[in-house]
Coordinates of C-alpha atoms and ligand atoms in Angstrom, one line a residue:
Chain F
M1 CA -14.0 6.0 -24.2
K2 CA -16.3 8.5 -22.6
N3 CA -14.7 7.9 -19.2
W4 CA -11.6 9.5 -20.5
F5 CA -13.5 12.8 -21.3
K6 CA -15.1 13.1 -18.0
R7 CA -15.3 16.9 -16.8
T8 CA -12.1 16.7 -14.4
N9 CA -10.2 14.8 -17.1
L10 CA -10.7 17.4 -19.5
L11 CA -9.9 20.0 -16.8
W12 CA -6.5 18.2 -16.2
L13 CA -5.8 18.1 -20.1
A14 CA -6.6 21.9 -20.2
L15 CA -4.0 22.6 -17.4
I16 CA -1.3 20.3 -19.0
V17 CA -1.6 22.0 -22.4
S18 CA -2.2 25.6 -21.1
T19 CA 0.9 25.2 -18.9
Y20 CA 3.0 24.3 -22.0
V21 CA 1.5 26.9 -24.1
I22 CA 2.3 29.6 -21.6
L23 CA 5.9 28.3 -21.0
N24 CA 6.5 28.2 -24.7
V25 CA 5.2 31.9 -25.1
L26 CA 7.6 32.9 -22.0
I27 CA 10.4 31.3 -23.8
S28 CA 10.0 32.5 -27.2
T29 CA 9.5 36.1 -25.9
G30 CA 12.5 35.8 -24.1
I31 CA 11.0 36.3 -20.6
I32 CA 12.5 32.8 -19.7
N33 CA 15.9 33.3 -20.5
N34 CA 18.7 30.5 -21.1
V35 CA 19.4 30.6 -17.5
Y36 CA 16.0 30.0 -16.5
Q37 CA 15.5 27.1 -19.3
T38 CA 18.1 25.4 -17.4
V39 CA 16.2 25.8 -14.3
L40 CA 13.0 24.6 -15.9
L41 CA 14.9 21.5 -17.3
T42 CA 16.2 20.7 -13.9
I43 CA 12.6 21.0 -12.3
G44 CA 11.1 18.6 -14.9
I45 CA 13.7 15.8 -14.4
N46 CA 13.7 16.3 -10.6
I47 CA 9.9 16.0 -10.7
I48 CA 10.1 12.6 -12.4
L49 CA 12.8 11.5 -9.7
A50 CA 10.7 12.8 -6.7
I51 CA 7.4 11.3 -8.0
S52 CA 9.1 8.1 -8.8
L53 CA 10.7 7.8 -5.2
N54 CA 7.5 8.9 -3.9
L55 CA 5.8 5.8 -5.3
I56 CA 8.4 3.5 -3.5
I57 CA 8.3 5.6 -0.1
G58 CA 5.3 7.5 0.1
I59 CA 2.8 5.2 -1.5
T60 CA 4.1 1.8 -0.8
G61 CA 6.0 2.6 2.4
Q62 CA 9.3 1.1 1.5
F63 CA 12.4 3.2 2.5
S64 CA 14.8 3.4 -0.4
L65 CA 18.0 5.3 -0.5
G66 CA 19.5 4.1 -3.6
H67 CA 17.5 6.1 -6.3
A68 CA 20.4 7.7 -7.8
G69 CA 21.5 4.1 -8.8
F70 CA 18.6 3.8 -11.2
M71 CA 19.1 7.4 -12.5
I72 CA 22.8 6.6 -13.3
I73 CA 21.8 3.5 -15.2
G74 CA 19.2 5.7 -17.4
A75 CA 21.9 8.3 -17.7
Y76 CA 24.7 6.2 -19.1
S77 CA 22.4 3.9 -21.2
C78 CA 21.4 7.2 -23.1
G79 CA 24.9 8.4 -23.0
V80 CA 26.7 5.4 -24.5
V81 CA 23.7 5.2 -27.1
L82 CA 24.1 8.7 -28.1
K83 CA 27.8 8.3 -28.5
L84 CA 28.0 5.0 -30.2
V85 CA 24.5 4.2 -31.7
A86 CA 22.4 7.2 -32.6
G87 CA 22.1 10.9 -32.0
G88 CA 19.1 13.4 -31.6
T89 CA 15.6 12.3 -30.2
I90 CA 16.0 8.8 -31.8
G91 CA 19.1 8.2 -29.7
V92 CA 17.5 9.5 -26.3
L93 CA 14.5 7.4 -26.9
L94 CA 16.3 4.3 -27.5
G95 CA 18.8 5.0 -24.8
M96 CA 15.8 5.6 -22.5
L97 CA 14.3 2.1 -23.4
I98 CA 17.3 0.5 -22.8
G99 CA 18.0 2.2 -19.7
M100 CA 14.5 1.4 -18.4
A101 CA 15.0 -2.3 -19.5
I102 CA 18.3 -2.7 -17.4
S103 CA 16.8 -0.6 -14.4
A104 CA 13.8 -3.1 -14.2
A105 CA 16.1 -6.0 -14.3
V106 CA 18.6 -4.6 -11.8
A107 CA 15.4 -3.4 -9.5
L108 CA 14.1 -6.9 -9.8
V109 CA 17.6 -8.5 -8.7
V110 CA 17.8 -6.0 -5.8
A111 CA 14.4 -6.0 -4.8
I112 CA 13.8 -9.7 -3.9
P113 CA 16.7 -9.9 -1.1
T114 CA 16.5 -6.4 0.2
L115 CA 12.6 -5.8 0.5
R116 CA 12.5 -8.5 3.0
L117 CA 14.1 -6.1 5.2
R118 CA 12.3 -3.3 6.9
G119 CA 13.0 0.3 7.8
D120 CA 16.6 1.2 8.5
Y121 CA 17.8 -1.9 7.0
L122 CA 16.2 -1.6 3.9
A123 CA 17.6 2.0 3.5
I124 CA 21.0 0.9 4.3
A125 CA 20.9 -2.1 1.9
T126 CA 19.6 0.3 -1.0
L127 CA 22.0 2.9 0.0
G128 CA 24.8 0.2 -0.6
F129 CA 23.1 -0.7 -3.8
G130 CA 23.3 2.5 -5.2
E131 CA 26.9 3.0 -4.4
I132 CA 27.8 -0.4 -6.0
I133 CA 26.1 0.7 -9.3
R134 CA 27.9 3.8 -9.3
I135 CA 31.4 2.1 -8.7
V136 CA 30.7 -0.5 -11.5
V137 CA 30.1 2.5 -13.9
L138 CA 33.2 4.0 -12.9
N139 CA 35.1 0.9 -13.8
M140 CA 33.5 0.2 -16.9
E141 CA 35.3 1.1 -20.1
V142 CA 32.3 2.1 -22.3
T143 CA 31.4 4.7 -19.7
N144 CA 34.9 6.3 -19.9
G145 CA 35.4 6.1 -16.0
A146 CA 35.8 9.0 -13.7
A147 CA 36.1 11.3 -16.7
G148 CA 32.6 10.5 -17.8
L149 CA 31.1 11.2 -21.1
I150 CA 30.8 14.5 -23.2
L151 CA 27.6 14.4 -24.9
P152 CA 25.9 16.3 -27.5
K153 CA 22.8 18.2 -26.6
A154 CA 19.7 16.0 -27.6
V155 CA 17.0 16.7 -25.0
S156 CA 14.8 20.0 -25.5
W157 CA 12.6 21.3 -22.6
H158 CA 9.6 20.2 -24.7
M159 CA 10.7 16.5 -24.4
V160 CA 11.2 17.1 -20.7
Y161 CA 8.0 18.5 -20.1
W162 CA 6.0 15.8 -22.0
A163 CA 8.1 12.9 -20.3
M164 CA 7.2 14.4 -17.1
V165 CA 3.5 14.7 -17.9
I166 CA 3.6 11.0 -19.0
C167 CA 5.4 9.8 -16.1
T168 CA 3.1 11.6 -13.7
L169 CA 0.0 9.9 -15.3
V170 CA 1.6 6.6 -15.1
I171 CA 2.0 7.0 -11.5
V172 CA -1.1 8.8 -10.5
N173 CA -3.1 6.1 -12.6
F174 CA -1.3 3.3 -11.0
G175 CA -1.8 4.9 -7.5
I176 CA -5.4 5.2 -7.8
S177 CA -5.8 1.7 -9.4
A178 CA -6.9 -1.4 -7.2
H179 CA -3.0 -2.2 -7.8
G180 CA -2.2 1.3 -6.0
R181 CA -4.5 0.6 -3.2
A182 CA -2.8 -2.7 -2.6
C183 CA 0.5 -0.9 -2.3
I184 CA -1.0 1.7 0.0
S185 CA -2.2 -1.2 2.1
V186 CA 1.1 -2.4 2.3
R187 CA 2.2 1.0 3.7
E188 CA -0.5 1.0 6.1
D189 CA -0.6 -2.5 7.7
E190 CA 1.4 -5.3 6.0
I191 CA -0.1 -8.0 8.5
A192 CA -3.8 -6.9 7.5
A193 CA -2.9 -6.4 3.9
E194 CA -1.8 -10.1 3.8
A195 CA -4.6 -11.5 5.6
M196 CA -7.0 -9.6 3.1
G197 CA -5.1 -11.6 0.2
I198 CA -2.6 -9.0 -0.7
N199 CA 0.8 -10.4 -1.9
T200 CA 2.4 -7.9 -0.3
T201 CA 6.1 -8.9 -1.3
Q202 CA 4.9 -8.8 -5.1
Y203 CA 3.6 -5.1 -4.5
K204 CA 6.6 -4.0 -3.0
I205 CA 8.6 -5.4 -5.8
L206 CA 6.3 -3.9 -8.5
A207 CA 6.3 -0.6 -6.9
F208 CA 10.1 -0.8 -6.7
V209 CA 10.6 -1.7 -10.2
I210 CA 8.1 0.9 -11.8
G211 CA 9.8 3.5 -9.6
A212 CA 13.4 2.6 -10.9
M213 CA 12.2 2.6 -14.4
I214 CA 10.9 5.8 -14.2
A215 CA 13.9 7.0 -12.4
S216 CA 16.0 5.9 -15.3
V217 CA 13.9 7.8 -17.6
A218 CA 14.8 11.1 -15.7
G219 CA 18.7 9.9 -15.8
A220 CA 18.2 9.6 -19.7
L221 CA 17.0 13.0 -20.0
Y222 CA 19.4 14.4 -18.0
A223 CA 22.3 12.8 -20.0
G224 CA 20.6 14.5 -23.0
A225 CA 19.9 17.7 -21.6
F226 CA 23.2 18.7 -19.8
Y227 CA 26.3 17.5 -22.1
V228 CA 28.3 16.0 -19.4
I229 CA 27.8 12.7 -17.3
K230 CA 30.0 11.7 -14.4
P231 CA 29.9 9.1 -11.9
E232 CA 30.3 11.6 -9.1
M233 CA 26.9 13.4 -9.9
F234 CA 25.1 10.3 -8.9
T235 CA 26.5 9.4 -5.4
Y236 CA 24.2 8.8 -2.5
S237 CA 24.2 12.3 -1.9
K238 CA 22.0 12.7 -5.2
S239 CA 19.7 10.0 -3.5
I240 CA 19.2 11.8 -0.6
D241 CA 18.5 15.2 -2.6
I242 CA 15.7 13.3 -4.1
L243 CA 14.4 12.1 -0.9
V244 CA 14.4 15.6 0.6
L245 CA 12.2 16.6 -2.4
V246 CA 9.9 13.8 -1.3
V247 CA 9.8 14.4 2.4
F248 CA 9.5 18.1 2.0
G249 CA 6.4 17.8 -0.2
G250 CA 4.8 15.3 1.8
M251 CA 5.5 11.6 1.7
G252 CA 2.4 10.0 -0.6
S253 CA 1.7 13.1 -2.2
I254 CA 2.3 13.5 -5.8
T255 CA 1.0 17.0 -5.7
G256 CA 3.4 17.8 -2.8
S257 CA 6.4 16.5 -4.7
F258 CA 5.6 18.9 -7.6
I259 CA 5.2 21.9 -5.3
S260 CA 8.4 21.0 -3.3
T261 CA 10.6 20.3 -6.4
V262 CA 9.8 23.7 -7.7
L263 CA 10.1 25.6 -4.8
V264 CA 13.5 23.9 -3.9
S265 CA 14.7 24.5 -7.3
L266 CA 13.7 28.2 -7.3
L267 CA 15.2 28.4 -3.9
N268 CA 18.4 27.0 -5.2
T269 CA 18.6 29.4 -8.2
A270 CA 17.8 32.1 -6.1
L271 CA 20.7 31.6 -3.6
Q272 CA 23.1 30.9 -6.1
Q273 CA 24.7 34.3 -6.2
F274 CA 25.3 33.9 -2.5
S275 CA 27.1 30.4 -2.8
S276 CA 28.8 30.9 0.7
V277 CA 25.6 30.8 2.5
R278 CA 23.4 28.8 0.0
M279 CA 23.6 25.7 1.9
I280 CA 23.1 27.2 5.3
V281 CA 19.8 28.8 4.3
Y282 CA 18.7 25.9 2.2
G283 CA 19.1 23.6 5.2
L284 CA 17.5 26.0 7.5
A285 CA 14.6 26.4 5.1
L286 CA 14.2 22.6 5.4
V287 CA 14.4 22.6 9.3
V288 CA 11.7 25.0 9.5
I289 CA 9.6 23.2 7.1
M290 CA 10.0 19.9 8.9
V291 CA 9.5 21.4 12.3
F292 CA 6.3 23.2 11.5
R293 CA 5.0 20.6 9.0
P294 CA 6.4 17.2 10.1
S295 CA 4.5 15.4 7.4
G296 CA 5.7 17.6 4.8
L297 CA 4.1 20.6 2.9
L298 CA 1.0 18.6 1.8
G299 CA 1.1 15.6 3.8
R300 CA -0.9 12.8 1.9
K301 CA -3.3 15.3 0.2
E302 CA -3.7 15.6 -3.4
F303 CA -4.9 18.4 -5.6
S304 CA -7.9 17.3 -7.3
F305 CA -10.4 18.9 -9.7
D306 CA -13.2 16.8 -8.2
A307 CA -12.8 18.2 -4.8
L308 CA -12.3 22.0 -6.3
L309 CA -15.7 21.4 -8.5
K310 CA -17.6 20.1 -5.5
K311 CA -16.7 23.0 -3.3
F312 CA -17.3 25.4 -6.5
D313 CA -21.0 23.7 -6.8
K314 CA -21.5 24.0 -3.1
K315 CA -20.8 27.8 -3.3
K316 CA -23.1 28.1 -6.3
G317 CA -26.0 26.2 -4.6
A318 CA -25.6 28.4 -1.4
A319 CA -25.8 31.6 -3.5
S320 CA -28.9 30.8 -5.5
Chain N
M1 CA -18.4 -32.6 5.0
S2 CA -15.7 -30.7 7.3
V3 CA -14.5 -27.6 6.1
L4 CA -11.3 -27.6 8.4
K5 CA -9.5 -30.4 10.1
V6 CA -6.7 -29.5 12.6
S7 CA -4.7 -32.3 14.0
G8 CA -1.8 -32.4 16.6
L9 CA -1.4 -28.4 16.0
T10 CA 1.4 -27.1 18.3
K11 CA 3.1 -24.0 18.3
N12 CA 6.2 -23.3 20.4
F13 CA 7.6 -19.8 21.4
G14 CA 10.8 -20.7 22.7
G15 CA 10.1 -22.8 26.0
L16 CA 6.5 -21.8 26.1
S17 CA 4.0 -23.9 24.1
A18 CA 1.1 -21.4 23.5
V19 CA -0.8 -24.0 21.4
S20 CA -0.1 -27.6 22.1
N21 CA -1.5 -30.8 20.1
V22 CA -4.9 -29.4 19.3
N23 CA -7.3 -31.3 17.3
M24 CA -10.4 -29.7 15.7
E25 CA -12.9 -30.8 13.1
I26 CA -15.4 -28.3 11.7
E27 CA -18.2 -28.8 9.4
Q28 CA -19.8 -26.7 7.0
G29 CA -22.0 -24.1 8.4
E30 CA -21.2 -24.3 12.0
L31 CA -20.8 -21.5 14.3
I32 CA -18.1 -22.4 16.7
G33 CA -17.0 -20.6 19.8
L34 CA -13.4 -20.9 21.0
I35 CA -13.3 -19.7 24.6
G36 CA -10.4 -19.9 27.4
P37 CA -8.7 -17.7 30.2
N38 CA -6.4 -14.8 29.0
G39 CA -3.1 -16.3 27.4
A40 CA -4.7 -19.7 26.6
G41 CA -3.5 -19.3 23.1
K42 CA -6.7 -18.6 21.2
T43 CA -5.1 -15.9 19.3
T44 CA -2.3 -18.1 18.7
L45 CA -4.3 -20.7 17.1
F46 CA -6.0 -18.2 14.8
N47 CA -2.7 -17.0 13.7
L48 CA -1.6 -20.4 12.9
L49 CA -4.9 -21.1 11.1
T50 CA -4.8 -18.1 9.1
G51 CA -0.9 -18.4 8.1
V52 CA 0.5 -15.4 10.5
Y53 CA 2.4 -18.3 12.2
D54 CA 4.1 -21.5 10.9
P55 CA 3.3 -24.4 13.1
S56 CA 5.9 -26.1 15.1
E57 CA 4.0 -29.3 14.7
G58 CA 1.0 -30.8 13.4
T59 CA -1.2 -30.2 10.3
I60 CA -4.1 -27.8 9.1
E61 CA -6.2 -29.2 6.3
L62 CA -8.9 -27.0 4.5
N63 CA -11.6 -28.0 2.1
V64 CA -10.7 -26.8 -1.2
D65 CA -13.2 -27.5 -3.9
G66 CA -13.9 -30.8 -2.1
K67 CA -10.4 -32.1 -1.5
M68 CA -8.9 -31.7 1.8
T69 CA -5.9 -29.6 1.2
S70 CA -2.9 -28.9 3.8
I71 CA -2.3 -25.2 4.2
G72 CA -0.2 -25.2 7.4
G73 CA 2.8 -22.8 7.1
K74 CA 1.4 -21.4 3.8
K75 CA 1.4 -17.6 3.6
P76 CA -1.5 -15.4 4.9
Y77 CA -2.4 -14.1 1.4
V78 CA -2.5 -17.6 -0.1
I79 CA -4.8 -18.8 2.7
S80 CA -6.8 -15.8 2.4
R81 CA -7.4 -16.6 -1.5
L82 CA -8.3 -20.0 -0.5
G83 CA -11.6 -18.6 1.3
V84 CA -10.5 -17.9 4.9
S85 CA -10.7 -14.5 6.3
R86 CA -10.5 -13.1 9.8
T87 CA -10.8 -10.0 11.8
F88 CA -8.1 -9.0 14.8
Q89 CA -8.3 -8.8 18.4
N90 CA -6.5 -5.4 18.5
I91 CA -8.2 -4.0 15.4
R92 CA -6.0 -3.7 12.5
L93 CA -7.8 -1.3 10.1
F94 CA -6.0 0.6 7.5
K95 CA -6.4 3.6 10.0
E96 CA -5.6 6.6 7.8
L97 CA -7.5 5.1 5.0
T98 CA -11.5 5.8 4.2
V99 CA -13.9 3.4 5.4
L100 CA -14.8 2.4 1.7
D101 CA -11.0 2.0 0.8
N102 CA -10.5 -0.3 3.8
V103 CA -13.2 -2.5 2.1
R104 CA -12.1 -2.1 -1.5
I105 CA -8.7 -3.3 -0.8
A106 CA -9.9 -6.4 0.7
M107 CA -11.6 -7.3 -2.6
H108 CA -8.3 -7.3 -4.5
Q109 CA -8.2 -10.8 -5.1
S110 CA -11.0 -10.7 -7.4
V111 CA -9.5 -7.9 -9.5
K112 CA -8.9 -8.8 -13.0
T113 CA -7.5 -5.5 -14.6
G114 CA -3.9 -5.7 -15.0
V115 CA -1.4 -2.9 -14.2
I116 CA -1.1 -1.8 -17.8
A117 CA -4.7 -1.6 -18.4
S118 CA -5.0 0.4 -15.4
I119 CA -2.6 3.1 -15.9
L120 CA -4.1 3.3 -19.6
R121 CA -7.4 3.5 -17.8
L122 CA -9.0 1.1 -20.4
P123 CA -12.7 0.7 -20.3
C124 CA -12.4 -2.6 -18.5
Y125 CA -10.5 -0.4 -15.8
Y126 CA -13.5 1.8 -15.2
K127 CA -16.0 -0.8 -15.5
E128 CA -14.3 -3.0 -12.9
E129 CA -13.8 0.1 -10.5
E130 CA -17.5 0.8 -10.7
E131 CA -18.2 -2.8 -9.7
I132 CA -15.7 -2.8 -6.9
K133 CA -17.4 0.4 -5.4
K134 CA -21.0 -1.0 -5.7
R135 CA -20.0 -4.1 -3.9
A136 CA -18.2 -2.3 -1.4
M137 CA -21.0 -0.1 -0.6
D138 CA -23.3 -3.1 -0.3
L139 CA -21.1 -4.7 2.2
L140 CA -21.1 -1.5 4.1
K141 CA -24.6 -1.4 4.1
T142 CA -24.7 -4.9 5.5
V143 CA -23.0 -3.6 8.6
N144 CA -24.7 -0.4 8.6
L145 CA -21.7 1.8 7.9
D146 CA -22.8 2.9 4.3
E147 CA -23.0 6.7 5.6
H148 CA -19.4 6.5 6.9
A149 CA -17.7 5.5 3.6
M150 CA -16.1 8.4 3.1
D151 CA -14.9 8.9 6.7
L152 CA -11.4 7.6 8.0
A153 CA -11.4 4.7 9.6
K154 CA -9.7 6.0 12.7
N155 CA -12.2 8.5 12.9
L156 CA -15.0 5.8 13.8
P157 CA -16.0 4.9 17.3
Y158 CA -14.8 1.5 18.5
G159 CA -17.9 -0.5 18.1
K160 CA -18.0 0.6 14.4
Q161 CA -14.5 -0.2 13.8
R162 CA -15.4 -3.7 14.9
R163 CA -18.2 -4.0 12.4
L164 CA -15.9 -2.4 9.7
E165 CA -13.2 -5.1 10.4
I166 CA -16.3 -7.6 9.7
A167 CA -17.2 -6.0 6.5
R168 CA -13.5 -5.9 5.2
A169 CA -13.1 -9.7 5.9
L170 CA -16.4 -10.4 4.0
A171 CA -15.0 -8.5 1.2
T172 CA -12.5 -11.2 0.7
D173 CA -15.5 -13.5 0.0
P174 CA -14.4 -15.9 2.4
K175 CA -15.9 -19.7 3.4
I176 CA -14.6 -19.5 6.7
L177 CA -14.6 -16.5 8.8
F178 CA -12.5 -16.1 12.2
L179 CA -13.7 -13.4 14.4
D180 CA -11.4 -12.6 17.2
E181 CA -13.2 -11.0 20.1
P182 CA -15.6 -9.2 18.0
A183 CA -17.6 -7.7 20.9
A184 CA -14.7 -6.5 22.9
G185 CA -15.3 -3.0 24.1
M186 CA -18.8 -3.0 23.1
N187 CA -21.8 -2.0 25.2
P188 CA -24.8 -4.3 25.6
Q189 CA -26.7 -2.7 22.8
E190 CA -23.9 -3.0 20.3
T191 CA -23.2 -6.5 21.4
A192 CA -26.9 -7.5 20.7
E193 CA -26.7 -5.8 17.3
L194 CA -23.4 -7.7 16.7
T195 CA -25.1 -11.0 17.5
Q196 CA -27.8 -10.3 15.1
L197 CA -25.2 -9.5 12.4
I198 CA -23.2 -12.5 13.1
H199 CA -26.5 -14.5 12.5
D200 CA -27.3 -12.3 9.1
I201 CA -23.9 -12.7 7.5
K202 CA -23.7 -16.4 8.2
D203 CA -26.8 -17.3 6.5
R204 CA -26.4 -14.5 3.8
F205 CA -22.7 -15.7 2.7
H206 CA -23.1 -19.4 3.5
L207 CA -20.2 -19.2 6.3
T208 CA -18.6 -21.3 8.7
I209 CA -17.8 -18.8 11.7
I210 CA -15.3 -19.4 14.5
L211 CA -15.3 -16.8 17.2
I212 CA -13.1 -16.1 20.1
E213 CA -15.0 -14.1 22.8
H214 CA -14.9 -13.4 26.4
D215 CA -18.4 -12.6 26.7
M216 CA -20.1 -15.7 27.8
S217 CA -23.7 -14.8 27.3
L218 CA -23.0 -14.1 23.7
V219 CA -21.1 -17.3 23.5
M220 CA -23.5 -19.5 24.8
S221 CA -26.5 -17.8 23.2
I222 CA -25.2 -18.2 19.6
C223 CA -22.5 -21.0 19.5
E224 CA -23.7 -24.2 18.4
R225 CA -20.3 -25.9 19.5
I226 CA -17.7 -24.8 22.0
Y227 CA -13.9 -25.4 22.0
V228 CA -12.3 -24.6 25.4
L229 CA -8.5 -23.9 25.5
D230 CA -6.4 -23.7 28.6
Y231 CA -2.5 -23.3 28.6
G232 CA -2.4 -24.1 24.9
R233 CA -4.6 -27.5 25.4
L234 CA -8.2 -28.2 24.3
I235 CA -9.6 -29.3 27.7
A236 CA -13.2 -29.5 26.5
R237 CA -15.5 -29.3 23.5
G238 CA -19.3 -29.7 23.3
N239 CA -22.3 -27.6 23.1
P240 CA -23.2 -24.6 25.4
E241 CA -25.0 -26.8 27.9
Q242 CA -22.1 -29.6 28.2
I243 CA -19.6 -26.9 28.4
K244 CA -21.4 -24.9 31.2
T245 CA -21.4 -27.9 33.4
N246 CA -18.1 -29.4 32.4
K247 CA -15.7 -29.7 35.7
R248 CA -12.5 -29.0 33.9
V249 CA -14.0 -25.6 32.2
I250 CA -15.2 -24.5 35.5
E251 CA -12.0 -25.3 37.3
A252 CA -9.8 -23.4 34.6
Y253 CA -12.0 -20.4 35.0
L254 CA -12.2 -20.3 38.6
G255 CA -8.5 -21.2 38.9
E256 CA -7.9 -18.0 36.9
D257 CA -10.2 -15.9 39.1
A258 CA -8.7 -17.2 42.3
Ligands
ATP401 N1 4.9 -13.8 19.2 C1 4.9 -14.2 20.4 N2 5.8 -14.6 20.9 C2 6.2 -15.2 22.3 N3 5.1 -15.4 23.0 C3 3.7 -15.3 22.4 C4 3.7 -14.6 20.9 N4 2.2 -14.4 20.8 C5 1.8 -15.1 21.8 N5 2.7 -15.3 23.1 C6 2.2 -16.2 24.0 O1 1.5 -17.2 24.1 C7 0.3 -17.4 24.8 C8 -0.8 -17.3 24.2 O2 -1.2 -16.1 23.7 P1 -2.5 -15.6 22.7 O3 -2.6 -14.3 22.8 O4 -2.7 -16.6 21.9 O5 -3.7 -16.1 24.2 P2 -5.2 -15.6 24.1 O6 -5.9 -16.8 24.4 O7 -5.6 -14.9 22.7 O8 -5.4 -14.7 25.2 P3 -6.4 -13.1 25.3 O9 -7.8 -13.9 25.8 O10 -5.8 -12.6 26.4 O11 -6.3 -12.7 24.2 C9 0.6 -16.1 25.7 O12 1.4 -16.7 27.0 C10 1.4 -15.1 25.1 O13 2.2 -14.3 25.9
MG402 MG1 -6.5 -13.2 22.1

């Protein structure tokens, strides 16, 4: 237990809680108004999507363009439960669990044949898979086809915040464990990884399944937060939006995904009033970043209190 | 008692027989040299023995807990877990990762903490991580790289990268170690240190070592027995003295020079 309460872990806890408190104060005093609360929800959900894709692409090195497919599974699982079984938080949590279970099963079925493919082939296969899921949803009775589902509001930003925190902890803790190192070795050099006793196929599948389950959590939150879900919201262009967040922040950097998601969401909001030029400016911003920082804002670096403390201690040592 | 037995091993690439009808039997604790001109099939033979390629014909048997077990065509990670490890001719480190991580990754097969326990960071996770780190640092000390633990592998000079590959291979806890041109690109002093290192690890970890090398003085000085490949075929085997005076070996090497 004492390991849990190391200095850096306590600092992280302080950061998580204080961010929560500050946001709460800003909302209750009306500084963050309704419009910005929606932005906050979007940021939280998109962070979950970005980091879960980052686990697959950045950490394990498997290119996937089907992430919206797992989001749609979560969204509709939650939507159907909210409509037919139970409302409120209970309904969302139940829908989330069902969504995660279905996503895990589907991811397993998709992963086993496709993860043998490499690079471009894998991208195309996962792209096709995402579209298949969407078409299935489009043609099902219980999902109400193209018209989609109109849902009661069942997800508050508190829930999104804590879900985001939990998902991040899951991915970060996985990433720094021996299992995460195995995933990273797959990204770095598959042949060497296999020669060192790592079952690379197993780790590709594991990362894919965990990423899929977490993406479906984001989908469930989306369904409960935004009143309406329709299949057309989850096309491959949604997958690409998520991919952009990952690439922009730095493939393999969870901190980068956070920063890029916040920046892109704020940029999008700021440009909302200029809808005609919005996509152009947005596109240009991305091009500029990719030209000047081809490996994304942070590359593979992560923010760490450990490193920060070391710097701080050094300064103190030098001063005295 | 033999640890490795190869019979009639053949690998065809299209029309080319890179390895053809090779027979070998290797005893526990031997230090074997594998030599031959460029393109003779030495690396291909290693790739067959470590599961990178499936044999076209023939069998490979490994002594697993006293029983000779066929490993031909098994996946590399399975063979690695049975106690076979290797280095690569064209160094295949995890270049963007730290020296320490390169070694820690290779310890993966001994990891007992499950995925969920790792995510929850249960006490067993912290305990095992500490052990892994300690063992990795010990191995790095063995190859004299402990000071570079936090450097990126790609930033090491060439000779040290080769030593790191050896440390990484040892981290899998092997019984048999294949070294593919471990001295390539090393200066004479580095080669001398490497020779010492190979002796040390062989005794300390009770290894059977098979090494490919073009540096004949190294091969002749440390190998107890030598196999010679030419155009995929074994043309000679024996102790260094026998190999030095073997007519077919001399022809193979001279033929290459001419
Ligand atoms: N994957 C492959 N596909 C086709 N041909 C191959 C392949 N791998 C090796 N070869 C061929 O097999 C032959 C043996 O190659 P190998 O790399 O085993 O030689 P080597 O003895 O290790 O040589 P060197 O001393 O140069 O490393 C060569 O002619 C090579 O071109
Ligand atoms: Mg070779």
